[in-house]
mmCIF file of C-alpha atoms and ligand atoms in Angstrom:
data_model
loop_
_atom_site.group_PDB
_atom_site.id
_atom_site.type_symbol
_atom_site.label_atom_id
_atom_site.label_comp_id
_atom_site.label_asym_id
_atom_site.label_seq_id
_atom_site.Cartn_x
_atom_site.Cartn_y
_atom_site.Cartn_z
ATOM 1 C CA MET A 1067 43.325 46.679 -25.651
ATOM 2 C CA THR A 1068 40.045 45.396 -26.938
ATOM 3 C CA VAL A 1069 38.094 47.366 -29.478
ATOM 4 C CA THR A 1070 34.735 46.186 -28.238
ATOM 5 C CA THR A 1071 33.415 43.304 -26.222
ATOM 6 C CA ALA A 1072 32.003 41.877 -29.410
ATOM 7 C CA ARG A 1073 32.926 38.424 -30.636
ATOM 8 C CA ARG A 1074 32.378 36.962 -34.034
ATOM 9 C CA ALA A 1075 29.803 34.298 -34.617
ATOM 10 C CA ILE A 1076 28.674 33.355 -38.073
ATOM 11 C CA VAL A 1077 25.651 31.330 -37.231
ATOM 12 C CA ARG A 1078 25.017 28.451 -39.578
ATOM 13 C CA ASP A 1079 22.118 26.660 -37.988
ATOM 14 C CA SER A 1080 19.806 29.343 -36.677
ATOM 15 C CA LEU A 1081 16.080 28.885 -36.721
ATOM 16 C CA ALA A 1082 13.563 31.527 -37.640
ATOM 17 C CA MET A 1083 11.724 32.781 -34.556
ATOM 18 C CA PRO A 1084 8.369 34.511 -34.419
ATOM 19 C CA ALA A 1085 8.331 38.049 -33.074
ATOM 20 C CA VAL A 1086 5.722 40.743 -32.734
ATOM 21 C CA VAL A 1087 5.911 44.526 -33.104
ATOM 22 C CA VAL A 1088 5.784 46.302 -29.740
ATOM 23 C CA SER A 1089 6.257 49.896 -30.872
ATOM 24 C CA THR A 1090 7.602 52.090 -33.639
ATOM 25 C CA THR A 1091 9.593 55.311 -33.295
ATOM 26 C CA GLN A 1092 10.311 57.730 -36.101
ATOM 27 C CA LEU A 1093 14.042 58.531 -35.780
ATOM 28 C CA ASN A 1094 14.091 61.131 -38.544
ATOM 29 C CA PRO A 1095 11.839 61.671 -41.594
ATOM 30 C CA HIS A 1096 13.485 58.695 -43.339
ATOM 31 C CA MET A 1097 14.109 56.092 -40.653
ATOM 32 C CA VAL A 1098 11.888 54.189 -38.278
ATOM 33 C CA ARG A 1099 12.877 52.053 -35.296
ATOM 34 C CA VAL A 1100 10.735 48.955 -34.911
ATOM 35 C CA ARG A 1101 10.834 47.358 -31.467
ATOM 36 C CA LEU A 1102 10.000 43.665 -31.496
ATOM 37 C CA HIS A 1103 9.205 41.209 -28.748
ATOM 38 C CA CYS A 1104 10.376 37.635 -29.167
ATOM 39 C CA ASP A 1105 9.539 34.919 -26.616
ATOM 40 C CA GLU A 1106 12.647 32.963 -27.670
ATOM 41 C CA ILE A 1107 15.127 35.853 -27.514
ATOM 42 C CA GLU A 1108 17.556 33.822 -25.348
ATOM 43 C CA LYS A 1109 18.273 31.748 -28.474
ATOM 44 C CA PHE A 1110 19.382 34.870 -30.346
ATOM 45 C CA ASP A 1111 23.174 34.644 -30.182
ATOM 46 C CA TYR A 1112 24.047 38.375 -30.349
ATOM 47 C CA ALA A 1113 27.734 38.663 -31.217
ATOM 48 C CA GLY A 1114 28.572 42.270 -32.074
ATOM 49 C CA PRO A 1115 27.539 45.687 -33.345
ATOM 50 C CA ASP A 1116 26.867 44.682 -36.956
ATOM 51 C CA HIS A 1117 24.936 41.535 -36.048
ATOM 52 C CA LEU A 1118 22.889 40.464 -39.050
ATOM 53 C CA VAL A 1119 19.242 39.637 -38.536
ATOM 54 C CA ARG A 1120 17.259 38.074 -41.359
ATOM 55 C CA VAL A 1121 13.713 39.331 -41.243
ATOM 56 C CA PHE A 1122 10.772 37.343 -42.599
ATOM 57 C CA LEU A 1123 7.755 39.372 -43.651
ATOM 58 C CA PRO A 1124 4.312 38.383 -44.952
ATOM 59 C CA PRO A 1125 4.250 38.155 -48.771
ATOM 60 C CA ARG A 1126 1.597 40.891 -48.932
ATOM 61 C CA PRO A 1127 0.187 43.366 -46.412
ATOM 62 C CA GLY A 1128 -2.379 41.503 -44.295
ATOM 63 C CA ALA A 1129 -1.295 38.034 -45.474
ATOM 64 C CA GLU A 1130 -0.459 35.300 -42.978
ATOM 65 C CA LEU A 1131 3.224 34.860 -42.091
ATOM 66 C CA HIS A 1132 4.647 31.362 -42.719
ATOM 67 C CA LEU A 1133 8.094 30.815 -41.241
ATOM 68 C CA PRO A 1134 10.535 28.067 -42.225
ATOM 69 C CA ILE A 1135 10.903 25.538 -39.411
ATOM 70 C CA GLY A 1136 14.271 23.904 -40.160
ATOM 71 C CA ALA A 1137 17.871 25.108 -39.941
ATOM 72 C CA ARG A 1138 18.193 24.856 -43.741
ATOM 73 C CA TRP A 1139 15.745 27.692 -43.947
ATOM 74 C CA TRP A 1140 16.616 29.105 -47.361
ATOM 75 C CA PRO A 1141 15.749 26.010 -49.476
ATOM 76 C CA GLU A 1142 12.635 25.678 -47.359
ATOM 77 C CA VAL A 1143 11.592 29.262 -48.126
ATOM 78 C CA CYS A 1144 12.333 28.796 -51.832
ATOM 79 C CA ALA A 1145 10.189 25.643 -51.934
ATOM 80 C CA MET A 1146 7.117 27.412 -50.495
ATOM 81 C CA PRO A 1147 4.357 28.297 -52.972
ATOM 82 C CA GLU A 1148 4.722 31.911 -54.045
ATOM 83 C CA ALA A 1149 1.408 32.876 -52.468
ATOM 84 C CA VAL A 1150 2.669 32.077 -48.959
ATOM 85 C CA ARG A 1151 6.431 32.513 -49.349
ATOM 86 C CA PRO A 1152 7.695 35.138 -46.891
ATOM 87 C CA VAL A 1153 9.796 38.077 -48.025
ATOM 88 C CA VAL A 1154 13.309 37.756 -46.537
ATOM 89 C CA ARG A 1155 15.569 40.779 -46.079
ATOM 90 C CA ASN A 1156 18.814 41.595 -44.224
ATOM 91 C CA TYR A 1157 18.911 44.045 -41.312
ATOM 92 C CA THR A 1158 21.115 44.896 -38.323
ATOM 93 C CA VAL A 1159 20.293 44.365 -34.677
ATOM 94 C CA ARG A 1160 20.359 47.931 -33.356
ATOM 95 C CA ALA A 1161 19.815 46.794 -29.771
ATOM 96 C CA ILE A 1162 18.794 43.668 -27.905
ATOM 97 C CA ASP A 1163 17.479 43.242 -24.361
ATOM 98 C CA ARG A 1164 17.358 39.676 -23.131
ATOM 99 C CA ILE A 1165 15.519 40.662 -19.934
ATOM 100 C CA THR A 1166 12.541 42.198 -21.695
ATOM 101 C CA GLY A 1167 12.843 39.954 -24.762
ATOM 102 C CA GLU A 1168 13.014 42.998 -27.036
ATOM 103 C CA LEU A 1169 15.057 43.653 -30.154
ATOM 104 C CA ASP A 1170 15.279 46.909 -32.138
ATOM 105 C CA ILE A 1171 15.741 47.215 -35.884
ATOM 106 C CA ASP A 1172 16.170 50.603 -37.609
ATOM 107 C CA PHE A 1173 14.659 50.597 -41.106
ATOM 108 C CA VAL A 1174 15.507 53.108 -43.822
ATOM 109 C CA LEU A 1175 12.230 54.158 -45.470
ATOM 110 C CA HIS A 1176 12.942 54.356 -49.178
ATOM 111 C CA GLY A 1177 9.388 54.155 -50.495
ATOM 112 C CA ASP A 1178 6.871 51.388 -51.057
ATOM 113 C CA GLU A 1179 8.722 49.665 -53.870
ATOM 114 C CA GLY A 1180 10.711 47.614 -51.361
ATOM 115 C CA PRO A 1181 8.577 45.213 -49.295
ATOM 116 C CA ALA A 1182 10.653 45.702 -46.138
ATOM 117 C CA SER A 1183 10.615 49.487 -46.352
ATOM 118 C CA SER A 1184 6.881 49.411 -47.067
ATOM 119 C CA TRP A 1185 6.244 47.019 -44.159
ATOM 120 C CA ALA A 1186 8.233 49.166 -41.725
ATOM 121 C CA ARG A 1187 6.392 52.313 -42.762
ATOM 122 C CA ARG A 1188 3.055 50.694 -41.936
ATOM 123 C CA ALA A 1189 4.141 48.600 -38.934
ATOM 124 C CA VAL A 1190 1.860 48.806 -35.896
ATOM 125 C CA PRO A 1191 1.968 47.045 -32.533
ATOM 126 C CA GLY A 1192 0.816 43.454 -32.897
ATOM 127 C CA ASP A 1193 2.180 42.929 -36.422
ATOM 128 C CA LYS A 1194 3.922 39.586 -36.834
ATOM 129 C CA ILE A 1195 7.422 39.134 -38.212
ATOM 130 C CA GLY A 1196 10.079 36.414 -38.191
ATOM 131 C CA ILE A 1197 13.705 36.947 -37.158
ATOM 132 C CA LEU A 1198 16.772 34.784 -37.602
ATOM 133 C CA SER A 1199 20.201 35.432 -36.096
ATOM 134 C CA ASP A 1200 23.033 35.342 -38.640
ATOM 135 C CA GLY A 1201 26.087 36.466 -36.711
ATOM 136 C CA ALA A 1202 28.327 39.524 -36.611
ATOM 137 C CA ARG A 1203 31.099 40.412 -39.046
ATOM 138 C CA PHE A 1204 32.869 43.234 -37.165
ATOM 139 C CA GLU A 1205 36.141 41.571 -36.200
ATOM 140 C CA PRO A 1206 39.051 43.968 -35.680
ATOM 141 C CA PRO A 1207 42.376 42.351 -34.753
ATOM 142 C CA ALA A 1208 43.275 42.590 -31.062
ATOM 143 C CA THR A 1209 46.108 45.013 -31.947
ATOM 144 C CA THR A 1210 43.690 47.583 -33.392
ATOM 145 C CA ARG A 1211 44.202 51.100 -32.044
ATOM 146 C CA ARG A 1212 42.337 53.035 -34.696
ATOM 147 C CA LEU A 1213 39.078 52.450 -36.483
ATOM 148 C CA LEU A 1214 37.733 53.876 -39.688
ATOM 149 C CA LEU A 1215 33.963 53.474 -39.984
ATOM 150 C CA VAL A 1216 32.417 54.430 -43.304
ATOM 151 C CA GLY A 1217 28.839 54.022 -44.412
ATOM 152 C CA ASP A 1218 25.567 55.390 -45.671
ATOM 153 C CA GLU A 1219 22.167 55.483 -43.982
ATOM 154 C CA THR A 1220 21.751 51.696 -44.043
ATOM 155 C CA ALA A 1221 24.994 51.351 -42.066
ATOM 156 C CA LEU A 1222 23.858 53.804 -39.389
ATOM 157 C CA PRO A 1223 22.463 51.085 -37.084
ATOM 158 C CA ALA A 1224 25.747 49.137 -37.134
ATOM 159 C CA ILE A 1225 27.913 52.243 -36.809
ATOM 160 C CA SER A 1226 25.769 53.614 -33.963
ATOM 161 C CA ALA A 1227 26.081 50.327 -32.076
ATOM 162 C CA THR A 1228 29.840 50.173 -32.762
ATOM 163 C CA LEU A 1229 30.361 53.629 -31.269
ATOM 164 C CA GLU A 1230 28.340 52.643 -28.208
ATOM 165 C CA GLN A 1231 30.435 49.497 -27.698
ATOM 166 C CA LEU A 1232 33.827 51.038 -28.474
ATOM 167 C CA HIS A 1233 36.669 51.019 -25.952
ATOM 168 C CA PRO A 1234 37.198 54.689 -25.011
ATOM 169 C CA GLU A 1235 40.918 54.592 -25.871
ATOM 170 C CA ILE A 1236 40.347 53.578 -29.475
ATOM 171 C CA GLU A 1237 40.594 56.429 -31.968
ATOM 172 C CA ALA A 1238 37.795 56.376 -34.501
ATOM 173 C CA LEU A 1239 37.069 58.373 -37.617
ATOM 174 C CA VAL A 1240 33.468 57.992 -38.771
ATOM 175 C CA LEU A 1241 32.400 59.113 -42.242
ATOM 176 C CA LEU A 1242 28.670 59.019 -42.874
ATOM 177 C CA GLU A 1243 27.278 59.843 -46.289
ATOM 178 C CA VAL A 1244 23.606 60.820 -46.381
ATOM 179 C CA ASP A 1245 21.458 63.049 -48.588
ATOM 180 C CA ASP A 1246 21.146 66.012 -46.231
ATOM 181 C CA VAL A 1247 20.827 67.126 -42.631
ATOM 182 C CA ASP A 1248 17.345 65.538 -42.338
ATOM 183 C CA TRP A 1249 19.013 62.128 -42.313
ATOM 184 C CA GLU A 1250 21.338 62.823 -39.433
ATOM 185 C CA LEU A 1251 20.840 61.135 -36.078
ATOM 186 C CA GLU A 1252 22.252 62.016 -32.715
ATOM 187 C CA LEU A 1253 24.985 59.455 -32.177
ATOM 188 C CA PHE A 1254 26.919 58.558 -29.074
ATOM 189 C CA CYS A 1255 30.471 59.844 -29.647
ATOM 190 C CA PRO A 1256 33.206 58.245 -27.521
ATOM 191 C CA PRO A 1257 36.056 60.546 -26.370
ATOM 192 C CA ASN A 1258 38.479 59.609 -29.149
ATOM 193 C CA ALA A 1259 35.999 59.475 -31.992
ATOM 194 C CA GLU A 1260 35.245 62.049 -34.659
ATOM 195 C CA ILE A 1261 32.007 61.859 -36.611
ATOM 196 C CA ARG A 1262 31.724 63.613 -39.977
ATOM 197 C CA TRP A 1263 28.369 63.858 -41.745
ATOM 198 C CA LEU A 1264 28.735 64.254 -45.499
ATOM 199 C CA HIS A 1265 25.807 65.441 -47.598
ATOM 200 C CA ARG A 1266 25.149 64.416 -51.202
ATOM 201 C CA ALA A 1267 22.744 67.326 -51.607
ATOM 202 C CA PRO A 1268 22.495 69.917 -53.047
ATOM 203 C CA THR A 1269 24.637 68.538 -55.865
ATOM 204 C CA ALA A 1270 23.002 65.067 -55.844
ATOM 205 C CA ALA A 1271 26.457 63.526 -55.898
ATOM 206 C CA PRO A 1272 26.525 59.868 -56.944
ATOM 207 C CA ARG A 1273 26.588 57.337 -54.103
ATOM 208 C CA GLY A 1274 29.993 57.110 -52.463
ATOM 209 C CA LEU A 1275 31.522 60.165 -54.135
ATOM 210 C CA ARG A 1276 31.257 62.507 -51.134
ATOM 211 C CA VAL A 1277 32.730 59.982 -48.786
ATOM 212 C CA LEU A 1278 35.531 59.097 -51.179
ATOM 213 C CA ASN A 1279 36.474 62.761 -51.622
ATOM 214 C CA GLU A 1280 36.522 63.224 -47.854
ATOM 215 C CA LEU A 1281 38.628 60.139 -47.420
ATOM 216 C CA ARG A 1282 41.159 61.309 -50.001
ATOM 217 C CA SER A 1283 41.884 64.427 -47.936
ATOM 218 C CA ALA A 1284 41.720 62.706 -44.528
ATOM 219 C CA THR A 1285 44.734 61.612 -42.535
ATOM 220 C CA VAL A 1286 44.324 57.859 -42.357
ATOM 221 C CA GLN A 1287 47.302 55.623 -41.652
ATOM 222 C CA PRO A 1288 46.899 51.869 -42.075
ATOM 223 C CA GLN A 1289 49.113 50.960 -39.080
ATOM 224 C CA ASP A 1290 46.993 49.347 -36.334
ATOM 225 C CA CYS A 1291 43.901 50.561 -38.159
ATOM 226 C CA TYR A 1292 40.824 48.508 -39.023
ATOM 227 C CA ALA A 1293 38.289 49.763 -41.530
ATOM 228 C CA TRP A 1294 34.630 48.764 -41.575
ATOM 229 C CA VAL A 1295 32.760 49.929 -44.663
ATOM 230 C CA ALA A 1296 29.128 49.274 -45.600
ATOM 231 C CA GLY A 1297 26.318 50.827 -47.552
ATOM 232 C CA GLU A 1298 25.301 51.071 -51.178
ATOM 233 C CA SER A 1299 27.415 48.694 -53.220
ATOM 234 C CA SER A 1300 29.445 51.282 -55.173
ATOM 235 C CA LEU A 1301 30.250 53.178 -51.955
ATOM 236 C CA ALA A 1302 31.505 50.024 -50.260
ATOM 237 C CA THR A 1303 33.610 48.809 -53.183
ATOM 238 C CA SER A 1304 35.114 52.198 -54.085
ATOM 239 C CA VAL A 1305 36.138 52.935 -50.496
ATOM 240 C CA ARG A 1306 37.659 49.494 -50.089
ATOM 241 C CA ARG A 1307 39.537 49.860 -53.392
ATOM 242 C CA HIS A 1308 40.870 53.254 -52.302
ATOM 243 C CA LEU A 1309 42.061 51.942 -48.922
ATOM 244 C CA VAL A 1310 43.773 48.881 -50.362
ATOM 245 C CA ASN A 1311 45.180 50.340 -53.594
ATOM 246 C CA GLU A 1312 46.005 53.893 -52.550
ATOM 247 C CA ARG A 1313 46.393 53.926 -48.767
ATOM 248 C CA GLY A 1314 48.309 50.709 -48.136
ATOM 249 C CA PHE A 1315 45.663 48.822 -46.161
ATOM 250 C CA GLY A 1316 45.978 45.045 -46.170
ATOM 251 C CA LYS A 1317 42.885 43.282 -47.488
ATOM 252 C CA ASP A 1318 42.376 41.712 -44.060
ATOM 253 C CA GLN A 1319 42.320 45.178 -42.473
ATOM 254 C CA VAL A 1320 39.184 46.145 -44.355
ATOM 255 C CA TYR A 1321 35.736 44.660 -43.889
ATOM 256 C CA PHE A 1322 33.371 45.837 -46.590
ATOM 257 C CA CYS A 1323 29.857 44.891 -47.566
ATOM 258 C CA GLY A 1324 27.410 46.182 -50.156
ATOM 259 C CA TYR A 1325 24.203 46.481 -48.114
ATOM 260 C CA TRP A 1326 22.050 47.291 -51.125
ATOM 261 C CA ARG A 1327 22.447 48.120 -54.792
ATOM 262 C CA GLN A 1328 21.145 51.202 -56.528
ATOM 263 C CA PRO A 1329 19.778 50.217 -59.943
ATOM 264 C CA GLU A 1330 21.749 51.644 -62.824
ATOM 265 C CA ILE A 1331 19.999 54.446 -64.668
ATOM 266 C CA THR A 1332 19.897 53.440 -68.315
ATOM 267 C CA PRO A 1333 19.911 56.383 -70.693
ATOM 268 C CA ARG A 1334 16.935 56.537 -73.044
HETATM 269 C C1 FAD B 1627 24.339 42.814 -43.475
HETATM 270 C C2 FAD B 1627 23.279 43.851 -43.854
HETATM 271 C C3 FAD B 1627 22.720 44.664 -42.860
HETATM 272 C C4 FAD B 1627 21.772 45.649 -43.193
HETATM 273 N N1 FAD B 1627 21.230 46.422 -42.203
HETATM 274 C C5 FAD B 1627 20.288 47.352 -42.512
HETATM 275 C C6 FAD B 1627 19.674 48.135 -41.477
HETATM 276 O O1 FAD B 1627 19.931 47.963 -40.276
HETATM 277 N N2 FAD B 1627 18.757 49.078 -41.856
HETATM 278 C C7 FAD B 1627 18.412 49.269 -43.185
HETATM 279 O O2 FAD B 1627 17.570 50.114 -43.457
HETATM 280 N N3 FAD B 1627 18.963 48.510 -44.164
HETATM 281 C C8 FAD B 1627 19.872 47.573 -43.857
HETATM 282 N N4 FAD B 1627 20.416 46.789 -44.851
HETATM 283 C C9 FAD B 1627 20.014 47.064 -46.242
HETATM 284 C C10 FAD B 1627 18.697 46.394 -46.607
HETATM 285 O O3 FAD B 1627 18.849 44.979 -46.531
HETATM 286 C C11 FAD B 1627 18.330 46.777 -48.065
HETATM 287 O O4 FAD B 1627 18.152 48.171 -48.166
HETATM 288 C C12 FAD B 1627 17.126 46.041 -48.596
HETATM 289 O O5 FAD B 1627 17.220 46.016 -49.997
HETATM 290 C C13 FAD B 1627 15.782 46.657 -48.203
HETATM 291 O O6 FAD B 1627 14.759 45.802 -48.646
HETATM 292 P P1 FAD B 1627 13.417 46.355 -49.314
HETATM 293 O O7 FAD B 1627 12.459 45.188 -49.340
HETATM 294 O O8 FAD B 1627 12.982 47.599 -48.623
HETATM 295 O O9 FAD B 1627 13.834 46.742 -50.795
HETATM 296 P P2 FAD B 1627 14.207 45.759 -52.003
HETATM 297 O O10 FAD B 1627 13.005 44.955 -52.425
HETATM 298 O O11 FAD B 1627 15.412 44.962 -51.630
HETATM 299 O O12 FAD B 1627 14.577 46.763 -53.158
HETATM 300 C C14 FAD B 1627 13.562 47.462 -53.899
HETATM 301 C C15 FAD B 1627 14.205 48.663 -54.590
HETATM 302 O O13 FAD B 1627 14.606 49.593 -53.592
HETATM 303 C C16 FAD B 1627 15.982 49.919 -53.760
HETATM 304 N N5 FAD B 1627 16.555 50.053 -52.393
HETATM 305 C C17 FAD B 1627 16.819 49.063 -51.518
HETATM 306 N N6 FAD B 1627 17.313 49.574 -50.376
HETATM 307 C C18 FAD B 1627 17.355 50.912 -50.539
HETATM 308 C C19 FAD B 1627 17.750 51.980 -49.727
HETATM 309 N N7 FAD B 1627 18.212 51.814 -48.475
HETATM 310 N N8 FAD B 1627 17.658 53.247 -50.214
HETATM 311 C C20 FAD B 1627 17.185 53.482 -51.477
HETATM 312 N N9 FAD B 1627 16.777 52.482 -52.313
HETATM 313 C C21 FAD B 1627 16.857 51.219 -51.839
HETATM 314 C C22 FAD B 1627 16.594 48.759 -54.536
HETATM 315 O O14 FAD B 1627 17.692 49.191 -55.293
HETATM 316 C C23 FAD B 1627 15.447 48.316 -55.405
HETATM 317 O O15 FAD B 1627 15.396 49.101 -56.580
HETATM 318 C C24 FAD B 1627 21.362 45.805 -44.541
HETATM 319 C C25 FAD B 1627 21.902 44.951 -45.532
HETATM 320 C C26 FAD B 1627 22.855 44.000 -45.193
HETATM 321 C C27 FAD B 1627 23.432 43.094 -46.270
#
């Protein structure tokens, strides 16, 4: 039984491709979907539901976008003068359509402090952006019968796409930690999947605590189970530690990734 039709591809020699904003859709008060058109979309080697797309943004609102031209794009970006150097951030391909040449990215809006969040909040049709394909990481073994998907709002695009691509016979438990009901999205739920939304509010629980508490009381057996965990760094590491140290998961049964890091609050 296959878990999805996805296949892994860590792309090492991708080139940045120009793309342009076609439309934006507010998904909830805190997330916006940006639909892009890319003339070269056939070169985008989509490989699975958590496919990483590097986005290149102008260094300042209104500034010209300079994209690296070679496959060794990172040294090239670093060598650019600061005034023209694009901002590079990591996002997930929410959907891709090779016929229309369109690709969707769902951005969490977390204020104007982050250049990507700020860009997405202001994005309008015609805005220029660069995209670079960097492969998928979701790689459950062929024997997988059960999936555990755990994440916060930044993992919603990957988890949504995973549910849409899931074989209907696979059992899935999905734990999503968000602030409150305003963050929830309507997700496709395959017949053998259960989706649990967990709210940090009103107690303002630290990142990862709600999901970890839920996990502690959930029935999760490691046999034939693959866990995919992503979100704020402490959520990802604490869930992975729990699964490996307390629930008997092998390290190769758990994919985990810190998608972003909340700065530590230093007491005055
Ligand atoms: C493989 C991968 C896939 C990802 N996919 C997505 C995706 O599909 N959608 C998505 O929205 N994000 C996704 N992320 C997370 C995204 O890359 C980060 O949130 C990124 O830091 C946002 O960049 P920024 O320029 O807005 O903020 P930054 O300049 O990176 O950070 C500025 C400040 O904002 C804080 N911050 C950053 N992100 C958040 C956040 N989400 N909530 C609250 N505070 C934050 C930082 O701690 C920092 O203090 C993904 C990350 C990875 C590694």
